[in-house]
GROMACS .gro file of C-alpha atoms in nm:
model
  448
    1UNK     CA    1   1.725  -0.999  -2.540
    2UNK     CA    2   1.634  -1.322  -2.565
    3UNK     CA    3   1.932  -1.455  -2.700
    4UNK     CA    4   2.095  -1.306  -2.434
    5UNK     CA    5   1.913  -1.477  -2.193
    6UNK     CA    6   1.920  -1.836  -2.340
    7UNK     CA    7   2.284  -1.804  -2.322
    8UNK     CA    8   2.348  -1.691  -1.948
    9UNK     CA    9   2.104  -1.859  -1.805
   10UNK     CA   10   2.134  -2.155  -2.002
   11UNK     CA   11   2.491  -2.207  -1.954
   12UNK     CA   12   2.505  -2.072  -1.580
   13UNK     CA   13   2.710  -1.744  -1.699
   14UNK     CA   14   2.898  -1.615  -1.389
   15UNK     CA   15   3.172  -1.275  -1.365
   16UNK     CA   16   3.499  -1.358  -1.391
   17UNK     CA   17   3.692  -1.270  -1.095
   18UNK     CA   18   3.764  -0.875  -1.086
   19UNK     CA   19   3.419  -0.860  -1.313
   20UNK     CA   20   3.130  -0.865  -1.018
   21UNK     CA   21   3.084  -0.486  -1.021
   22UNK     CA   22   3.097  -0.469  -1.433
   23UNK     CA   23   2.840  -0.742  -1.472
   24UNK     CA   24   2.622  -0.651  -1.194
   25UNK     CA   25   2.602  -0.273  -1.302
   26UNK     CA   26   2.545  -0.454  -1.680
   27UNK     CA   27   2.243  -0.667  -1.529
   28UNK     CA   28   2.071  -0.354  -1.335
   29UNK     CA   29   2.057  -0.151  -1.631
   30UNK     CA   30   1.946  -0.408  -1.867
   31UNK     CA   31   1.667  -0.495  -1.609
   32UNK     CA   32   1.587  -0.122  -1.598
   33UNK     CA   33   1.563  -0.085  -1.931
   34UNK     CA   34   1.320  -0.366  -1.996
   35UNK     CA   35   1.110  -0.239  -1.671
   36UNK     CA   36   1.078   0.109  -1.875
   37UNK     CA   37   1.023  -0.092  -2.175
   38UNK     CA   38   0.732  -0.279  -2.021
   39UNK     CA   39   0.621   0.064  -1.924
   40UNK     CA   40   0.612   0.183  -2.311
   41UNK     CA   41   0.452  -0.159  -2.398
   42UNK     CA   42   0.174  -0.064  -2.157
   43UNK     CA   43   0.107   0.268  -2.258
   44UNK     CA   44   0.133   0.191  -2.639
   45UNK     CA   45  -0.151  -0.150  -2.542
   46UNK     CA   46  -0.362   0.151  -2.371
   47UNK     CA   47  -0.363   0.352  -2.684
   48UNK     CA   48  -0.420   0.119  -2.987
   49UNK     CA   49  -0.639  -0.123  -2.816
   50UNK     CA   50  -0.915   0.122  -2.787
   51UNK     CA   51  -1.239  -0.020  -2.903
   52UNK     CA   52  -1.276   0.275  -3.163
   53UNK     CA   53  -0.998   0.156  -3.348
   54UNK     CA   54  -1.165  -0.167  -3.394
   55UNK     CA   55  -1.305  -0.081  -3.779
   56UNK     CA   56  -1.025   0.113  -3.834
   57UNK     CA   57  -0.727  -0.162  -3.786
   58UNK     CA   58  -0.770  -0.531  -3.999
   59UNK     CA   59  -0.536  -0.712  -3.809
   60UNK     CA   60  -0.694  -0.572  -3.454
   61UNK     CA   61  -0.717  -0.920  -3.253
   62UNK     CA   62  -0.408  -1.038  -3.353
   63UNK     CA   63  -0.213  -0.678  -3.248
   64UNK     CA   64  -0.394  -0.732  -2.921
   65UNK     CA   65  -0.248  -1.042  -2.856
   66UNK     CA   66   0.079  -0.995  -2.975
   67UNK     CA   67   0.101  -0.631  -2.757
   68UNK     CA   68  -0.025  -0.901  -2.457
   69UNK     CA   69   0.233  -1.120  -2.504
   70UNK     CA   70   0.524  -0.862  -2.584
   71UNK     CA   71   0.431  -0.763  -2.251
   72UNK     CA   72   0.412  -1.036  -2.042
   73UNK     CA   73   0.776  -1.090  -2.208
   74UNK     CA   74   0.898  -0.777  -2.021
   75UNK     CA   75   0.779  -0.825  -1.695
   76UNK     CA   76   0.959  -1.216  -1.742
   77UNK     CA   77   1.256  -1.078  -1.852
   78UNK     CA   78   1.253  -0.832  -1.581
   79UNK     CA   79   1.215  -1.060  -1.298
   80UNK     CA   80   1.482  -1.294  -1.484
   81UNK     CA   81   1.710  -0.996  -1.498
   82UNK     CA   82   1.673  -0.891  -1.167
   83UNK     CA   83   1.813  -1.279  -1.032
   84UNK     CA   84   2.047  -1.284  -1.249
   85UNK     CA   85   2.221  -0.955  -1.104
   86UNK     CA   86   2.159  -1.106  -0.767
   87UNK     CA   87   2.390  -1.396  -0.857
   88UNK     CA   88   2.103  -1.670  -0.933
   89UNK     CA   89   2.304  -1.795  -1.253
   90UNK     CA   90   2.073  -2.159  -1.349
   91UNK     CA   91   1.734  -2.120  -1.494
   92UNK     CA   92   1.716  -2.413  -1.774
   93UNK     CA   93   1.762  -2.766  -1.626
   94UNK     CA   94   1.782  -3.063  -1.825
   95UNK     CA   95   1.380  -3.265  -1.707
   96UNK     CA   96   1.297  -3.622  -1.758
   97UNK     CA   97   1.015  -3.699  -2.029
   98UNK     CA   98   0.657  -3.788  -1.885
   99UNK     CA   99   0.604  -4.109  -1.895
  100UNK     CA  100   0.262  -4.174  -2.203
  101UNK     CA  101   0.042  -4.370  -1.901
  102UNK     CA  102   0.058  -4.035  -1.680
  103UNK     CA  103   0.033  -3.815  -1.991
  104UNK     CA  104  -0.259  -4.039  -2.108
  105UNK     CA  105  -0.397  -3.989  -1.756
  106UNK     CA  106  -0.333  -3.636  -1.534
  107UNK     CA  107  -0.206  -3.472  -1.806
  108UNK     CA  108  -0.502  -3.554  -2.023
  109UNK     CA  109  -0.775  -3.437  -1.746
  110UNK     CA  110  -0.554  -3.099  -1.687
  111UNK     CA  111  -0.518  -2.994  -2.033
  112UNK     CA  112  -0.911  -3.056  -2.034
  113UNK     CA  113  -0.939  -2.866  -1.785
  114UNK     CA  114  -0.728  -2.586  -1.877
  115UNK     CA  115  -0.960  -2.577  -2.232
  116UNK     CA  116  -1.288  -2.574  -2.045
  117UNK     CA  117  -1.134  -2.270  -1.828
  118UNK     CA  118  -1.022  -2.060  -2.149
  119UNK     CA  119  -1.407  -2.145  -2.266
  120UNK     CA  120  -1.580  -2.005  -1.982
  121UNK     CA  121  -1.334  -1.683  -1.953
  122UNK     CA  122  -1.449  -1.646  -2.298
  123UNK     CA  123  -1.819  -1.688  -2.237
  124UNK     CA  124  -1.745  -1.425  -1.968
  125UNK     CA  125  -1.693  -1.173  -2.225
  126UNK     CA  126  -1.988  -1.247  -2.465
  127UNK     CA  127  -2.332  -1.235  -2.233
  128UNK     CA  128  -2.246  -1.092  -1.891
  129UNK     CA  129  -2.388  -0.700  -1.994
  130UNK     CA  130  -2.735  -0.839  -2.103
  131UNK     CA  131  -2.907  -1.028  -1.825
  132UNK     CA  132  -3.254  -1.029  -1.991
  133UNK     CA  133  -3.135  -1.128  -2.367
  134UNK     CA  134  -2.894  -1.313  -2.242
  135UNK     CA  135  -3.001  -1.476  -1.913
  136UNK     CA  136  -2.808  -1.823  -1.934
  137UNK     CA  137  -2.478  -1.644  -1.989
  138UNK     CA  138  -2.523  -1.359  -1.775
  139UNK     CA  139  -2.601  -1.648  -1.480
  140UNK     CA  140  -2.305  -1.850  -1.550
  141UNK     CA  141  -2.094  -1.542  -1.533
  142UNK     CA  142  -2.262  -1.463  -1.227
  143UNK     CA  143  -2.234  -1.805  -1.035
  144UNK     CA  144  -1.860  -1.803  -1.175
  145UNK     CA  145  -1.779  -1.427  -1.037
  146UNK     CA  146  -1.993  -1.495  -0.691
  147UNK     CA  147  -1.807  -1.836  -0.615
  148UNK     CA  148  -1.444  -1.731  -0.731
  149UNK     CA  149  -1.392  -1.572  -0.379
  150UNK     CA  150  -1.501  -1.869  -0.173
  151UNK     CA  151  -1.288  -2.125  -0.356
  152UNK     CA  152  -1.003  -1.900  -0.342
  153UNK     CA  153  -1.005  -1.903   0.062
  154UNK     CA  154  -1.070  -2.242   0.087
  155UNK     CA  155  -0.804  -2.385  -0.153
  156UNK     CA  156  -0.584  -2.097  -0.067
  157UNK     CA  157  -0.573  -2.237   0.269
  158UNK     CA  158  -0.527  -2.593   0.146
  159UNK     CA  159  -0.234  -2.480  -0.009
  160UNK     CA  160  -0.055  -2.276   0.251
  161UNK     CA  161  -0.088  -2.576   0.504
  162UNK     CA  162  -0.021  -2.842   0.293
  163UNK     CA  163   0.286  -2.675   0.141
  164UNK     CA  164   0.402  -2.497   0.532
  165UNK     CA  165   0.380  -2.879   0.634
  166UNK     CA  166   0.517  -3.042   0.343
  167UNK     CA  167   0.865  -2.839   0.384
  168UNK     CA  168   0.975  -2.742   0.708
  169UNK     CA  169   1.394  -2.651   0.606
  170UNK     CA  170   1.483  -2.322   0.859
  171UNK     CA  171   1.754  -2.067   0.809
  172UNK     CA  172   2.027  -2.082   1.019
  173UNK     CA  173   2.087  -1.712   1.164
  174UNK     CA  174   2.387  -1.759   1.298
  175UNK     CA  175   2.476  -1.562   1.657
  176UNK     CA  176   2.545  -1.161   1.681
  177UNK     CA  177   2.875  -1.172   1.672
  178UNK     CA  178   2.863  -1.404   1.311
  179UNK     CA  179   2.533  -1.261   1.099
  180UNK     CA  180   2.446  -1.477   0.814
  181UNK     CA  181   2.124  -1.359   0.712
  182UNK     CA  182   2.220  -1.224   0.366
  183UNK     CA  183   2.433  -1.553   0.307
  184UNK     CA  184   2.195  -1.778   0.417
  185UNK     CA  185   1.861  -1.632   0.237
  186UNK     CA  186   2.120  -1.643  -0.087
  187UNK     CA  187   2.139  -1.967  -0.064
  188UNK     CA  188   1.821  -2.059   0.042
  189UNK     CA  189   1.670  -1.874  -0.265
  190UNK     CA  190   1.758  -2.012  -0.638
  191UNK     CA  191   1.638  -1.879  -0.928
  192UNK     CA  192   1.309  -2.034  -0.970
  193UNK     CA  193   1.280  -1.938  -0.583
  194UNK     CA  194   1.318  -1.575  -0.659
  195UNK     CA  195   1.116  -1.534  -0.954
  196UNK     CA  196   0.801  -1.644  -0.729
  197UNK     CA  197   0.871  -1.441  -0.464
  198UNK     CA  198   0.939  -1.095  -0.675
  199UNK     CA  199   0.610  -1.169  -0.897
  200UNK     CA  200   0.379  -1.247  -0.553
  201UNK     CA  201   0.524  -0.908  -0.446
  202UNK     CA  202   0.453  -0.722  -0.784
  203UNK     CA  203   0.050  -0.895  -0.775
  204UNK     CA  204  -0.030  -0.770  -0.437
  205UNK     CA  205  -0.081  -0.421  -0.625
  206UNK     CA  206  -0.409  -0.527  -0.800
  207UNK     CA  207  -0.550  -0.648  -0.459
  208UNK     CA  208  -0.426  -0.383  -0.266
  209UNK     CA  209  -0.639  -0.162  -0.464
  210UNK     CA  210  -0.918  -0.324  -0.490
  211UNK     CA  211  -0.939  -0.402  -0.139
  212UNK     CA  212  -0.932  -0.011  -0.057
  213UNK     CA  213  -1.165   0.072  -0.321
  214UNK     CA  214  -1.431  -0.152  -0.157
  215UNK     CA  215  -1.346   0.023   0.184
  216UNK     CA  216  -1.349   0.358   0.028
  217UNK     CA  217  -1.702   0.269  -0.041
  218UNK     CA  218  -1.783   0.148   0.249
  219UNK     CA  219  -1.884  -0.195   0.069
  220UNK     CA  220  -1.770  -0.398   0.386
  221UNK     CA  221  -1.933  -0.727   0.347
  222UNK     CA  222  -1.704  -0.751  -0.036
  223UNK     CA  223  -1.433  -0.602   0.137
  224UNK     CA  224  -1.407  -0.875   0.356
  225UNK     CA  225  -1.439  -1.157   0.065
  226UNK     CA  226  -1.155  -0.973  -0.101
  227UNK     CA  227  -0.947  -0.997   0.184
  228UNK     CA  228  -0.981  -1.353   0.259
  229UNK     CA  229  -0.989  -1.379  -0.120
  230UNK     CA  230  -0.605  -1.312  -0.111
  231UNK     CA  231  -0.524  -1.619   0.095
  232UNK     CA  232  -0.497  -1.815  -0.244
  233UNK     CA  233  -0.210  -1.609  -0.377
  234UNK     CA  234  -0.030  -1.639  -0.084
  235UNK     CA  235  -0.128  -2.028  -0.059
  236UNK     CA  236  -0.040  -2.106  -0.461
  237UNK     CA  237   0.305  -1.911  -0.349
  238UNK     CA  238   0.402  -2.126  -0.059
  239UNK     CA  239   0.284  -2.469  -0.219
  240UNK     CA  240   0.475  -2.384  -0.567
  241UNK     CA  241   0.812  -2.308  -0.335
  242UNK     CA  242   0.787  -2.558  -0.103
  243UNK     CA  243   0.707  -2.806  -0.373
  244UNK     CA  244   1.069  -2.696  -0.594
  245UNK     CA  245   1.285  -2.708  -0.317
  246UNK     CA  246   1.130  -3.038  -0.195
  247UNK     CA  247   0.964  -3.238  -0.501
  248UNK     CA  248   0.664  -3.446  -0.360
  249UNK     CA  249   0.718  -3.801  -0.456
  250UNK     CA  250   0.348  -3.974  -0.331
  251UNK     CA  251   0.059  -3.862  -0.192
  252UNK     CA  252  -0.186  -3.626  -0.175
  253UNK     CA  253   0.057  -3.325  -0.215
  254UNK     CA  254   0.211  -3.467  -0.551
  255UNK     CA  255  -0.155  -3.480  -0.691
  256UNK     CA  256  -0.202  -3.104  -0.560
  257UNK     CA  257   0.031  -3.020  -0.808
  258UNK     CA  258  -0.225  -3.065  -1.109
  259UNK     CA  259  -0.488  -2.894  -0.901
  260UNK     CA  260  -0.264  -2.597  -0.806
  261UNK     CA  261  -0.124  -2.630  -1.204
  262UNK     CA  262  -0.575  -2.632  -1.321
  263UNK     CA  263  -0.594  -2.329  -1.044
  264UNK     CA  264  -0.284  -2.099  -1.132
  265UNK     CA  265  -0.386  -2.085  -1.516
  266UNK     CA  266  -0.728  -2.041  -1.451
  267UNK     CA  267  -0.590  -1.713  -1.251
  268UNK     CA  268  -0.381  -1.641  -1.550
  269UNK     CA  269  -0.674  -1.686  -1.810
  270UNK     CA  270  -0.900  -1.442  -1.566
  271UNK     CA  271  -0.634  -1.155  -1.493
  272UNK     CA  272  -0.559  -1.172  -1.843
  273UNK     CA  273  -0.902  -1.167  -1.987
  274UNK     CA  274  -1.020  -0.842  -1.711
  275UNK     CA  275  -0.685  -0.644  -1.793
  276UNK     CA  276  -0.768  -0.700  -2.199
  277UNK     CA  277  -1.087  -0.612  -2.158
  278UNK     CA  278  -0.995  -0.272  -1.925
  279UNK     CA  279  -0.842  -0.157  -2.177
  280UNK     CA  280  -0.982  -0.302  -2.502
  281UNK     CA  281  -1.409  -0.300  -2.370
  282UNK     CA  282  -1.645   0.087  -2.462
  283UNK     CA  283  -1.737  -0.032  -2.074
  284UNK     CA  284  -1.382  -0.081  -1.874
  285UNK     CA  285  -1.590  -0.081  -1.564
  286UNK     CA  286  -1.801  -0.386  -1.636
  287UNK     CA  287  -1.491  -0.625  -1.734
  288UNK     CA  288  -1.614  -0.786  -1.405
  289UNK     CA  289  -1.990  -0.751  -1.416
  290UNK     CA  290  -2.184  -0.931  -1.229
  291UNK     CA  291  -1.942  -0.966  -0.949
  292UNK     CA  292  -2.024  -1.048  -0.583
  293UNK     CA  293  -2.097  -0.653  -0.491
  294UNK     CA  294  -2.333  -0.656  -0.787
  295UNK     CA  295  -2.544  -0.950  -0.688
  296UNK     CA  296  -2.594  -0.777  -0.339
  297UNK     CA  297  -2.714  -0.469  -0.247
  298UNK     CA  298  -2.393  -0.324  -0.268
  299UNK     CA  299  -2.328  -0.251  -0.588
  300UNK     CA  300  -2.701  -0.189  -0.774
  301UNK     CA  301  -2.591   0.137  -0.894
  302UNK     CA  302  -2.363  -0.017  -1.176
  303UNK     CA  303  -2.686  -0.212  -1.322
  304UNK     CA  304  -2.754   0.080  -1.488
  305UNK     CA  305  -2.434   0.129  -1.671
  306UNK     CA  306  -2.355  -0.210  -1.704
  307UNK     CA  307  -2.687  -0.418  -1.780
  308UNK     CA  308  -2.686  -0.279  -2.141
  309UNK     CA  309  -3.067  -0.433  -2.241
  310UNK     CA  310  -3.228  -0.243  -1.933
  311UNK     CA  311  -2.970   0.060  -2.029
  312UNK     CA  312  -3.077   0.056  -2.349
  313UNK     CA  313  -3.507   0.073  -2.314
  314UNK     CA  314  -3.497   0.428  -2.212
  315UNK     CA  315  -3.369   0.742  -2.380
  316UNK     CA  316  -3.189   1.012  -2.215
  317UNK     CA  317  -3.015   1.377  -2.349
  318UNK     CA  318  -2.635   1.395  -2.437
  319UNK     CA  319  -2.588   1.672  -2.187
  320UNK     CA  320  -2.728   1.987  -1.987
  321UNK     CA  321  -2.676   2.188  -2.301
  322UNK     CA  322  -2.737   1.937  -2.561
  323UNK     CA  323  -3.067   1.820  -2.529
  324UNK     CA  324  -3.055   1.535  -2.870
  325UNK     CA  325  -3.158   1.191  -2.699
  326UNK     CA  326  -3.005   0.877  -2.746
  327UNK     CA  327  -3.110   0.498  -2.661
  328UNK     CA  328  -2.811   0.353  -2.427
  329UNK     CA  329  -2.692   0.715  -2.303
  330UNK     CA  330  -2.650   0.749  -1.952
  331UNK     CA  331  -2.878   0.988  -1.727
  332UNK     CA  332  -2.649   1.330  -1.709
  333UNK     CA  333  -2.556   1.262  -1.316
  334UNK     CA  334  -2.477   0.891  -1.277
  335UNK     CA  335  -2.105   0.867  -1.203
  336UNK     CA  336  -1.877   0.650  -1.033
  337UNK     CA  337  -2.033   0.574  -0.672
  338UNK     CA  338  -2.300   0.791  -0.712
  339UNK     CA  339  -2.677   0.747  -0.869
  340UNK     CA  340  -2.892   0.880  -1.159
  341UNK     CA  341  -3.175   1.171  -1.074
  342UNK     CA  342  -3.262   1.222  -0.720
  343UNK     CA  343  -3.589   1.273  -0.827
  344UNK     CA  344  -3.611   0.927  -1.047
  345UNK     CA  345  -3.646   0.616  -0.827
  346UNK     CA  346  -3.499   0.285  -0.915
  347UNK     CA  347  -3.735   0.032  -1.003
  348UNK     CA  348  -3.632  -0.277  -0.764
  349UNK     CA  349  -3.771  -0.553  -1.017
  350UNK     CA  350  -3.566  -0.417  -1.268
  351UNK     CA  351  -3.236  -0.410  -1.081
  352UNK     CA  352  -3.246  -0.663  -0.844
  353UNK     CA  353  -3.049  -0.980  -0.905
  354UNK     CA  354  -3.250  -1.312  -0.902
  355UNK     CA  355  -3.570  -1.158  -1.083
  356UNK     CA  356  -3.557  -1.174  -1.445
  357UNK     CA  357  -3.741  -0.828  -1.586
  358UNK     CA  358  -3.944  -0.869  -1.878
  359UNK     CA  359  -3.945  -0.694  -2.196
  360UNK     CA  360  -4.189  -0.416  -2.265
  361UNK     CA  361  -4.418  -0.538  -2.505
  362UNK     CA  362  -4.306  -0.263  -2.832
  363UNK     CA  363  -3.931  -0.367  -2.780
  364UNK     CA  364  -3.727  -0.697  -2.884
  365UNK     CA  365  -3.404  -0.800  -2.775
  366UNK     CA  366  -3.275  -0.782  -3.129
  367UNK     CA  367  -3.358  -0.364  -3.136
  368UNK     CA  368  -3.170  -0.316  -2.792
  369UNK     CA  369  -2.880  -0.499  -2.915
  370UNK     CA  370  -2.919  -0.284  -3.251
  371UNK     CA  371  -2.969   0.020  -3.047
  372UNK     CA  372  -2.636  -0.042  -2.877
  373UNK     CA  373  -2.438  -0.093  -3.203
  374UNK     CA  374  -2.602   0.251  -3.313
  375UNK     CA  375  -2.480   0.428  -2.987
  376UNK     CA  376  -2.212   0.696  -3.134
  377UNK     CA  377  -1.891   0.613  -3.069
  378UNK     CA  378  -1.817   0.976  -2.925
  379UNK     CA  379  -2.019   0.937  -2.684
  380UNK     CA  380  -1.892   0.587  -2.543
  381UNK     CA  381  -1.565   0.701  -2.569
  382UNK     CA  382  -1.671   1.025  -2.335
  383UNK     CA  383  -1.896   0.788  -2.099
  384UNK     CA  384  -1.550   0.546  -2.025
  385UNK     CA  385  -1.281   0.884  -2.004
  386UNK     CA  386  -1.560   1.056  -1.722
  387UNK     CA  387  -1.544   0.683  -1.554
  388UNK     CA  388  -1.152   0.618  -1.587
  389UNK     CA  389  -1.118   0.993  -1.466
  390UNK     CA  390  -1.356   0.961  -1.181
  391UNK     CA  391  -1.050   0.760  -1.017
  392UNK     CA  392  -0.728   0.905  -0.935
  393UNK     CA  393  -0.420   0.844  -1.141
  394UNK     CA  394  -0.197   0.675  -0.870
  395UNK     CA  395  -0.495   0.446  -0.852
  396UNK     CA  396  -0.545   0.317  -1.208
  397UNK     CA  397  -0.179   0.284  -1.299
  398UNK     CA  398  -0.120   0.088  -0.924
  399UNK     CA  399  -0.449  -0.090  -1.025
  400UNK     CA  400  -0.306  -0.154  -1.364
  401UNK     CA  401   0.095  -0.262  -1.242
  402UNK     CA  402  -0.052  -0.518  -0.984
  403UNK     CA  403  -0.257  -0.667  -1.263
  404UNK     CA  404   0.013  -0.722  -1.466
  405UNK     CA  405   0.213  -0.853  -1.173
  406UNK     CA  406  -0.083  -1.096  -1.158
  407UNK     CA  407  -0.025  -1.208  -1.461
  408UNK     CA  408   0.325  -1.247  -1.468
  409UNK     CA  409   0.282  -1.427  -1.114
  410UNK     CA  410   0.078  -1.698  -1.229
  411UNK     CA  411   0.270  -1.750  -1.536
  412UNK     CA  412   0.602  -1.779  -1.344
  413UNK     CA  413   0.401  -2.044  -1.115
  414UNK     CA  414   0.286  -2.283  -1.437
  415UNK     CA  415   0.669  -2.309  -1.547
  416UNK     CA  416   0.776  -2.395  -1.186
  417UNK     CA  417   0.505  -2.652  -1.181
  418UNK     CA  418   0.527  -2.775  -1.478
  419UNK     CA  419   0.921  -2.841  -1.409
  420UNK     CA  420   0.845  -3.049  -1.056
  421UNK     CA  421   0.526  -3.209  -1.267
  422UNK     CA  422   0.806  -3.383  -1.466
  423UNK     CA  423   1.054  -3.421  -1.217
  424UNK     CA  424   0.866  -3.645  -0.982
  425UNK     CA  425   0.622  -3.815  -1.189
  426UNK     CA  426   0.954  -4.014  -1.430
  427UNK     CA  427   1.007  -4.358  -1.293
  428UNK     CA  428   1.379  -4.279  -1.242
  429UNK     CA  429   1.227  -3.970  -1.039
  430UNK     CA  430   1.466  -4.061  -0.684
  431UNK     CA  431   1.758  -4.152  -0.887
  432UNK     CA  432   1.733  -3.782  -1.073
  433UNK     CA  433   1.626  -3.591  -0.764
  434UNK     CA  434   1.950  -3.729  -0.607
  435UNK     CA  435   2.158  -3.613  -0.876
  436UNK     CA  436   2.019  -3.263  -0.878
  437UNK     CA  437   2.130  -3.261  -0.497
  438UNK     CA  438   2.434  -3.372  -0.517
  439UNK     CA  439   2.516  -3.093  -0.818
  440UNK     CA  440   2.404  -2.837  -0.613
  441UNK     CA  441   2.597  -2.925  -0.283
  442UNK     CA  442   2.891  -2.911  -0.526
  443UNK     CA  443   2.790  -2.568  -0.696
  444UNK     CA  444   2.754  -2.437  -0.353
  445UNK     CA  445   3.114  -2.620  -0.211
  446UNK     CA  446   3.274  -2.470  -0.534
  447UNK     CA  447   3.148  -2.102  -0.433
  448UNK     CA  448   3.270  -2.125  -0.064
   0.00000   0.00000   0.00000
């Protein structure tokens, strides 16, 4: 397959006349296959990145990755697939170097930036379930989780001005008598142009659900942040288009382009890092603990599945009929939405965000992290199947689709970045600019 694709979309591969139909049948099945092969890709990720089979399998980081990767590979070649059989031929174009003064320079300061992001998404993983053992890291995961939202909406809407301003080409309709709708999106839309609109399509998924999950619970006030949360997808889309078919050559949007470049793999690290960690964590429903509907009154019921050191100070019995204890095991009614014993009150100082519990004096940090280590394995396996299951089905695999499509959205925006990154920023940038017009005025004369 990915010979395959080098070729035709390296060297522009077209039908030959009387060959549409054969090549455009050839094209939809190849992109069905690799959308059922993504498909198998996700459900074989689901089932050997369990946590249990951590011990069990040597190479177990590295398998993760490379299932990651095989993946995001599928939903690439799909979307490459799928504009291919729509008659978008051109992917690979021949870019100018960078110039070693901006590579010293921007290029320095964004691949610094794109390092410090990976660290932090990794911190996010280590301290964010122990916010009394672990206060500094559960606080930077909290300021990093609370904040996400607002700079979303406000550099989402930077974006969608500056790029609706920045390119301002319209679609000529044509009158009722003459429609040229399908004509003129064709050749409005290139390749590049596609691939960002089919991947913002395939992301909206993940927010879609979210969004009504928060409603379903009748958690308004992060229902709203989640919906003006979205403006930055839709923003980073319309910048990244308007930006390939009209490079910026000076001023402030040409330095957007780093910021939106920073911003779109700092999406890609997150989405990346939450859907690993769904499916890889014993606690898939804290990937994104504390979150903004934690550090409210919102969401203080998943403190006590998700703050492991306060978790971990009491016992509780494995079930109604089994009445063994063990340290770290949930009370028998806490589920999904709901709280523990009607009976049992919460204690506020213990679950409220911005108060830092103490210890009880006859228990160390050290024994609640041991205690958690010594938590069977049966019985965090059966604590994350009653939470996946206390969602519907439609829900999780929508949930889990429009986080891929996430992924593969952000990662199609980096490349297109990246490509008008080196276009504009050569010395010779007009000169090369002019001669990629002129060859596609003559692409598009040679079609008609």
């Amino acid at each position: 397959m990915v010979g395959f694709l080098c070729v035709t979309l390296g060297n522009g591969v077209r039908p030959r006349a009387g060959y549409a139909v054969v090549f455009q049948f050839a094209t939809l099945c190849l992109a069905v296959s690799m959308a059922l092969e993504f498909l198998v890709q996700q459900e074989a990720r689901m089932r050997y990145s369990q946590f249990q089979l951590q011990d069990g399998i040597g190479y177990y980081k590295f398998l993760r990755f490379c299932m990651g990767a095989s993946q995001l590979f599928a939903t690439h070649g799909v979307c490459m697939l799928c504009a291919m059989h729509l008659g978008h031929a051109q992917h690979f174009q021949k870019c100018p170097d960078m110039p070693w003064s901006v590579a010293s320079k921007q290029a320095f300061l964004a691949v610094f930036g794109m390092v410090t992001i990976a660290w932090l998404v990794q911190r996010n993983r280590s301290g964010h379930n122990w916010p009394i053992c672990q206060p500094q890291e559960f606080m930077l995961v909290a300021a990093w989780e609370c904040f996400l939202p607002a700079v979303d909406l406000v550099m989402g809407v930077v974006f969608l001005t500056v790029g609706l301003r920045h390119y301002t080409e319209a679609i000529e309709l044509g009158s009722d008598a003459d429609w040229m709708l399908l004509p003129a999106v064709m050749k409005f839309i290139d390749f590049d142009s596609f691939v960002i609109l089919a991947t913002f399509i395939a992301s909206t998924g993940h927010q879609i659900a979210v969004t009504f999950e928060y409603y379903t619970e009748r958690m308004l006030i992060s229902w709203a942040m989640e919906v003006c949360s979205n403006v930055s997808s839709l923003g980073l889309a319309v910048f990244t288009f308007a930006c390939w078919k009209k490079p910026p050559m000076q001023g402030w949007t040409r330095f957007l382009l780093w910021l939106a470049l920073m911003i779109s793999f700092e999406n890609f690290m997150y989405y990346q890092s939450v859907e690993d960690c769904e499916m890889a964590s014993a606690l898939p429903g804290c990937c994104t603990f504390p979150s903004f509907p934690d550090v409210s009154a919102e969401g203080k019921e998943l403190w006590q599945m998700c703050a492991l050191d306060h978790r971990c100070m009491q016992a509780n019995p494995v079930s109604s009929t089994d009445n063994r204890t063990h340290y770290c095991k949930l009370p028998r009614l806490f589920h999904h939405g709901g709280h523990e014993e009607p009976h049992k009150e919460h204690r506020d100082s213990d679950l409220k965000w911005g108060r830092r519990p103490s210890l009880p004096p006859d228990v160390t940090c050290t024994e609640l992290k041991q205690r958690w280590r010594d938590f069977p394995t049966e019985l965090k396996v059966e604590e994350t199947r009653e939470h996946e299951e206390s969602f519907s089905t439609a829900f999780r695999q929508f949930k889990a689709l429009g986080s891929a499509g996430n992924i593969e959205f952000n990662f199609a925006l980096m490349g297109v970045l990246m490509k008008v990154i080196f276009l504009v920023y050569h010395p010779n940038s007009i000169q090369i600019l002019e001669m990629r017009r002129h060859s596609q005025h003559g692409e598009s004369a040679s079609a008609h």
